[in-house]
GROMACS .gro file of C-alpha atoms in nm:
model
  213
    1MET     CA    1   0.033   0.009   0.004
    2PRO     CA    2   0.120   0.333  -0.086
    3PRO     CA    3   0.231   0.563   0.141
    4ALA     CA    4  -0.081   0.827   0.246
    5GLN     CA    5  -0.170   1.068   0.533
    6ARG     CA    6  -0.480   1.051   0.722
    7TRP     CA    7  -0.661   1.376   0.784
    8TRP     CA    8  -0.731   1.503   1.179
    9ASP     CA    9  -1.083   1.690   1.154
   10GLY     CA   10  -0.930   1.933   1.480
   11ASN     CA   11  -1.115   1.658   1.771
   12ALA     CA   12  -1.025   1.270   1.633
   13TRP     CA   13  -0.801   1.156   1.300
   14THR     CA   14  -1.090   1.062   1.044
   15ASP     CA   15  -1.146   0.781   0.791
   16HIS     CA   16  -1.016   0.997   0.541
   17LEU     CA   17  -0.676   0.897   0.358
   18ALA     CA   18  -0.493   1.145   0.077
   19PRO     CA   19  -0.158   1.018  -0.072
   20ALA     CA   20   0.155   1.168   0.155
   21ALA     CA   21   0.367   1.415  -0.071
   22PRO     CA   22   0.676   1.309  -0.180
   23VAL     CA   23   0.968   1.299   0.007
   24ALA     CA   24   1.244   1.473  -0.192
   25PRO     CA   25   1.509   1.319  -0.207
   26VAL     CA   26   1.864   1.463  -0.044
   27TYR     CA   27   2.139   1.551  -0.297
   28GLN     CA   28   2.484   1.472  -0.251
   29ALA     CA   29   2.794   1.636  -0.406
   30PRO     CA   30   2.991   1.390  -0.555
   31LEU     CA   31   3.341   1.321  -0.387
   32PRO     CA   32   3.598   1.466  -0.517
   33ALA     CA   33   3.835   1.237  -0.770
   34THR     CA   34   4.162   1.124  -0.569
   35THR     CA   35   4.419   0.938  -0.555
   36PRO     CA   36   4.444   0.577  -0.385
   37ASP     CA   37   4.519   0.709  -0.022
   38GLY     CA   38   4.337   1.051  -0.087
   39GLU     CA   39   4.535   1.313  -0.215
   40PRO     CA   40   4.274   1.550  -0.466
   41LEU     CA   41   4.392   1.471  -0.811
   42ALA     CA   42   4.428   1.834  -1.047
   43SER     CA   43   4.171   1.938  -1.261
   44TRP     CA   44   4.214   1.919  -1.664
   45GLY     CA   45   4.162   2.309  -1.668
   46VAL     CA   46   4.493   2.385  -1.406
   47ARG     CA   47   4.705   2.122  -1.554
   48LEU     CA   48   4.655   2.319  -1.899
   49GLY     CA   49   4.760   2.605  -1.758
   50ALA     CA   50   5.048   2.458  -1.629
   51TYR     CA   51   5.136   2.271  -1.957
   52LEU     CA   52   5.076   2.678  -2.134
   53LEU     CA   53   5.324   2.818  -1.852
   54ASP     CA   54   5.602   2.570  -1.916
   55GLY     CA   55   5.553   2.660  -2.311
   56LEU     CA   56   5.611   3.064  -2.193
   57PHE     CA   57   5.916   2.966  -2.014
   58LEU     CA   58   6.062   2.708  -2.246
   59LEU     CA   59   6.031   2.903  -2.531
   60PRO     CA   60   6.271   3.208  -2.461
   61PHE     CA   61   6.559   2.908  -2.453
   62MET     CA   62   6.403   2.734  -2.738
   63VAL     CA   63   6.471   3.057  -2.980
   64LEU     CA   64   6.793   3.124  -2.816
   65ALA     CA   65   6.888   2.779  -2.895
   66SER     CA   66   6.769   2.828  -3.250
   67VAL     CA   67   6.979   3.207  -3.331
   68PRO     CA   68   7.287   2.973  -3.533
   69PHE     CA   69   7.092   2.854  -3.764
   70TRP     CA   70   6.907   3.160  -3.868
   71GLY     CA   71   7.195   3.275  -4.064
   72ARG     CA   72   7.098   2.956  -4.291
   73ILE     CA   73   6.728   2.965  -4.303
   74GLY     CA   74   6.775   3.358  -4.424
   75ASP     CA   75   7.024   3.232  -4.699
   76ALA     CA   76   6.781   2.933  -4.816
   77PHE     CA   77   6.505   3.188  -4.890
   78GLY     CA   78   6.716   3.444  -5.039
   79ASP     CA   79   6.883   3.188  -5.313
   80TYR     CA   80   6.509   3.100  -5.374
   81TRP     CA   81   6.383   3.420  -5.422
   82ASP     CA   82   6.690   3.535  -5.674
   83ASP     CA   83   6.641   3.190  -5.811
   84LEU     CA   84   6.246   3.304  -5.818
   85ARG     CA   85   6.348   3.630  -5.946
   86ALA     CA   86   6.548   3.516  -6.211
   87SER     CA   87   6.321   3.275  -6.386
   88THR     CA   88   6.066   3.535  -6.413
   89ASP     CA   89   6.250   3.771  -6.505
   90ALA     CA   90   6.414   3.484  -6.827
   91GLY     CA   91   5.994   3.394  -6.838
   92ALA     CA   92   6.144   3.016  -6.728
   93ASP     CA   93   5.943   2.812  -6.516
   94ALA     CA   94   6.006   2.928  -6.145
   95PRO     CA   95   6.186   2.698  -5.907
   96SER     CA   96   6.029   2.431  -5.741
   97ALA     CA   97   5.922   2.518  -5.355
   98THR     CA   98   6.063   2.115  -5.288
   99SER     CA   99   6.415   2.219  -5.359
  100LEU     CA  100   6.377   2.487  -5.101
  101GLN     CA  101   6.209   2.239  -4.884
  102SER     CA  102   6.535   1.988  -4.919
  103ASP     CA  103   6.742   2.295  -4.810
  104LEU     CA  104   6.567   2.365  -4.490
  105ALA     CA  105   6.477   1.961  -4.362
  106GLY     CA  106   6.814   1.876  -4.216
  107THR     CA  107   6.878   2.283  -4.072
  108PHE     CA  108   6.471   2.225  -3.933
  109LEU     CA  109   6.534   1.881  -3.751
  110ALA     CA  110   6.827   2.011  -3.604
  111ILE     CA  111   6.665   2.298  -3.411
  112GLY     CA  112   6.367   2.060  -3.346
  113LEU     CA  113   6.636   1.807  -3.151
  114ILE     CA  114   6.742   2.102  -2.974
  115SER     CA  115   6.432   2.160  -2.880
  116ILE     CA  116   6.356   1.794  -2.777
  117LEU     CA  117   6.677   1.791  -2.581
  118LEU     CA  118   6.534   2.102  -2.400
  119SER     CA  119   6.246   1.932  -2.312
  120LEU     CA  120   6.401   1.671  -2.185
  121ILE     CA  121   6.637   1.894  -1.908
  122TYR     CA  122   6.353   2.094  -1.826
  123HIS     CA  123   6.066   1.846  -1.776
  124VAL     CA  124   6.299   1.554  -1.620
  125GLY     CA  125   6.528   1.776  -1.428
  126PHE     CA  126   6.254   2.002  -1.237
  127LEU     CA  127   5.998   1.666  -1.156
  128VAL     CA  128   6.376   1.495  -1.024
  129TRP     CA  129   6.406   1.799  -0.836
  130LYS     CA  130   6.093   1.925  -0.764
  131GLN     CA  131   5.797   1.698  -0.857
  132ALA     CA  132   5.671   1.913  -1.046
  133THR     CA  133   5.789   2.209  -1.356
  134PRO     CA  134   5.775   2.541  -1.318
  135GLY     CA  135   5.451   2.529  -1.434
  136LYS     CA  136   5.260   2.314  -1.179
  137LEU     CA  137   5.457   2.485  -0.897
  138LEU     CA  138   5.288   2.826  -0.975
  139LEU     CA  139   4.980   2.642  -1.006
  140GLY     CA  140   5.059   2.409  -0.707
  141LEU     CA  141   5.041   2.127  -0.863
  142ARG     CA  142   5.270   1.805  -0.807
  143VAL     CA  143   5.378   1.494  -0.996
  144ARG     CA  144   5.362   1.118  -0.790
  145ARG     CA  145   5.330   0.782  -0.874
  146ARG     CA  146   4.965   0.701  -0.840
  147GLU     CA  147   4.982   0.444  -0.606
  148VAL     CA  148   5.334   0.535  -0.406
  149PRO     CA  149   5.345   0.904  -0.284
  150GLY     CA  150   5.682   1.093  -0.283
  151PRO     CA  151   5.956   1.134  -0.513
  152MET     CA  152   5.924   0.940  -0.864
  153PRO     CA  153   6.242   0.673  -0.994
  154LEU     CA  154   6.412   0.822  -1.319
  155GLY     CA  155   6.270   0.537  -1.472
  156THR     CA  156   5.868   0.647  -1.456
  157ILE     CA  157   5.985   1.008  -1.500
  158LEU     CA  158   6.192   0.917  -1.844
  159LEU     CA  159   5.924   0.671  -1.924
  160ARG     CA  160   5.672   0.952  -1.853
  161TRP     CA  161   5.831   1.222  -2.033
  162LEU     CA  162   5.936   0.996  -2.363
  163THR     CA  163   5.515   0.866  -2.388
  164GLN     CA  164   5.434   1.259  -2.399
  165PHE     CA  165   5.677   1.429  -2.553
  166GLY     CA  166   5.928   1.159  -2.754
  167PRO     CA  167   5.635   1.111  -3.040
  168SER     CA  168   5.729   1.477  -3.157
  169VAL     CA  169   6.064   1.310  -3.232
  170LEU     CA  170   5.894   1.178  -3.541
  171GLY     CA  171   5.663   1.528  -3.673
  172SER     CA  172   5.909   1.622  -3.931
  173ILE     CA  173   5.828   1.232  -4.120
  174PRO     CA  174   5.627   1.309  -4.394
  175PHE     CA  175   5.276   1.114  -4.227
  176VAL     CA  176   5.419   1.060  -3.961
  177GLY     CA  177   5.389   1.406  -3.798
  178TYR     CA  178   5.007   1.396  -3.892
  179PHE     CA  179   4.986   1.051  -3.683
  180THR     CA  180   5.190   1.215  -3.380
  181GLY     CA  181   5.017   1.533  -3.367
  182ILE     CA  182   4.676   1.314  -3.321
  183TYR     CA  183   4.851   1.157  -3.074
  184SER     CA  184   4.942   1.467  -2.884
  185LEU     CA  185   4.591   1.610  -2.942
  186VAL     CA  186   4.415   1.272  -2.743
  187ASP     CA  187   4.693   1.234  -2.518
  188GLY     CA  188   4.667   1.595  -2.343
  189LEU     CA  189   4.264   1.586  -2.384
  190TRP     CA  190   4.209   1.201  -2.232
  191PRO     CA  191   4.217   1.321  -1.858
  192LEU     CA  192   3.878   1.505  -1.952
  193TRP     CA  193   3.716   1.150  -1.951
  194ASP     CA  194   3.931   0.922  -1.780
  195ASP     CA  195   3.785   0.836  -1.451
  196LYS     CA  196   4.146   0.839  -1.245
  197ARG     CA  197   4.207   1.239  -1.440
  198GLN     CA  198   4.564   1.037  -1.601
  199ALA     CA  199   4.689   1.119  -1.990
  200LEU     CA  200   4.792   0.892  -2.184
  201HIS     CA  201   5.174   0.900  -2.067
  202ASP     CA  202   5.011   0.928  -1.703
  203LYS     CA  203   4.874   0.576  -1.763
  204ALA     CA  204   5.219   0.438  -1.951
  205ALA     CA  205   5.411   0.587  -1.617
  206ARG     CA  206   5.136   0.515  -1.384
  207THR     CA  207   5.170   0.857  -1.255
  208ASN     CA  208   4.906   1.141  -1.149
  209VAL     CA  209   4.909   1.490  -1.091
  210VAL     CA  210   4.799   1.601  -0.779
  211ARG     CA  211   4.678   1.952  -0.613
  212ILE     CA  212   4.903   2.018  -0.308
  213ARG     CA  213   4.679   2.339  -0.213
   0.00000   0.00000   0.00000
């Protein structure tokens, strides 16, 4: 029998029954995501902010490291424009852009490898030293193993870096670079729907990014 209310006529309870008012459900806020030992996990937005900050901190060093190659790039473009102007004046076919790309391929590869090396030193060095990069430190984040608190072994840090930034080494290879770009995008977005808030590189290294304040 469904729950009902009996009417009181002022003197006694009557036989008249009415359906009982529904009881409103009690709202219970979802519990925050944590590591198995209860440390709160960083949100995707804060992780993105730390990633962008680290990119800004690294940018000046990458620009300075590429300075020795600016002359080669300028010479390659200068030669191409000279050939283009000469062919136009002579009414001949324009020089192929493929030759320009070939001339620049080695230079851009060298710049890319230097950038990768700087990234390795920056991320691995700070994770060994502080368990966080400067961007993460500014936003109150740390990186740790999911199951074990405290500093991470060097092998864990290297595996984490390799699965996050290593694929970009292949970015200059035709067609392969397209897939590495997709991987980097999916890796960065993965914490949005992962119940452990892990990116793919976190899953590979069994790490989590946590909030300490």
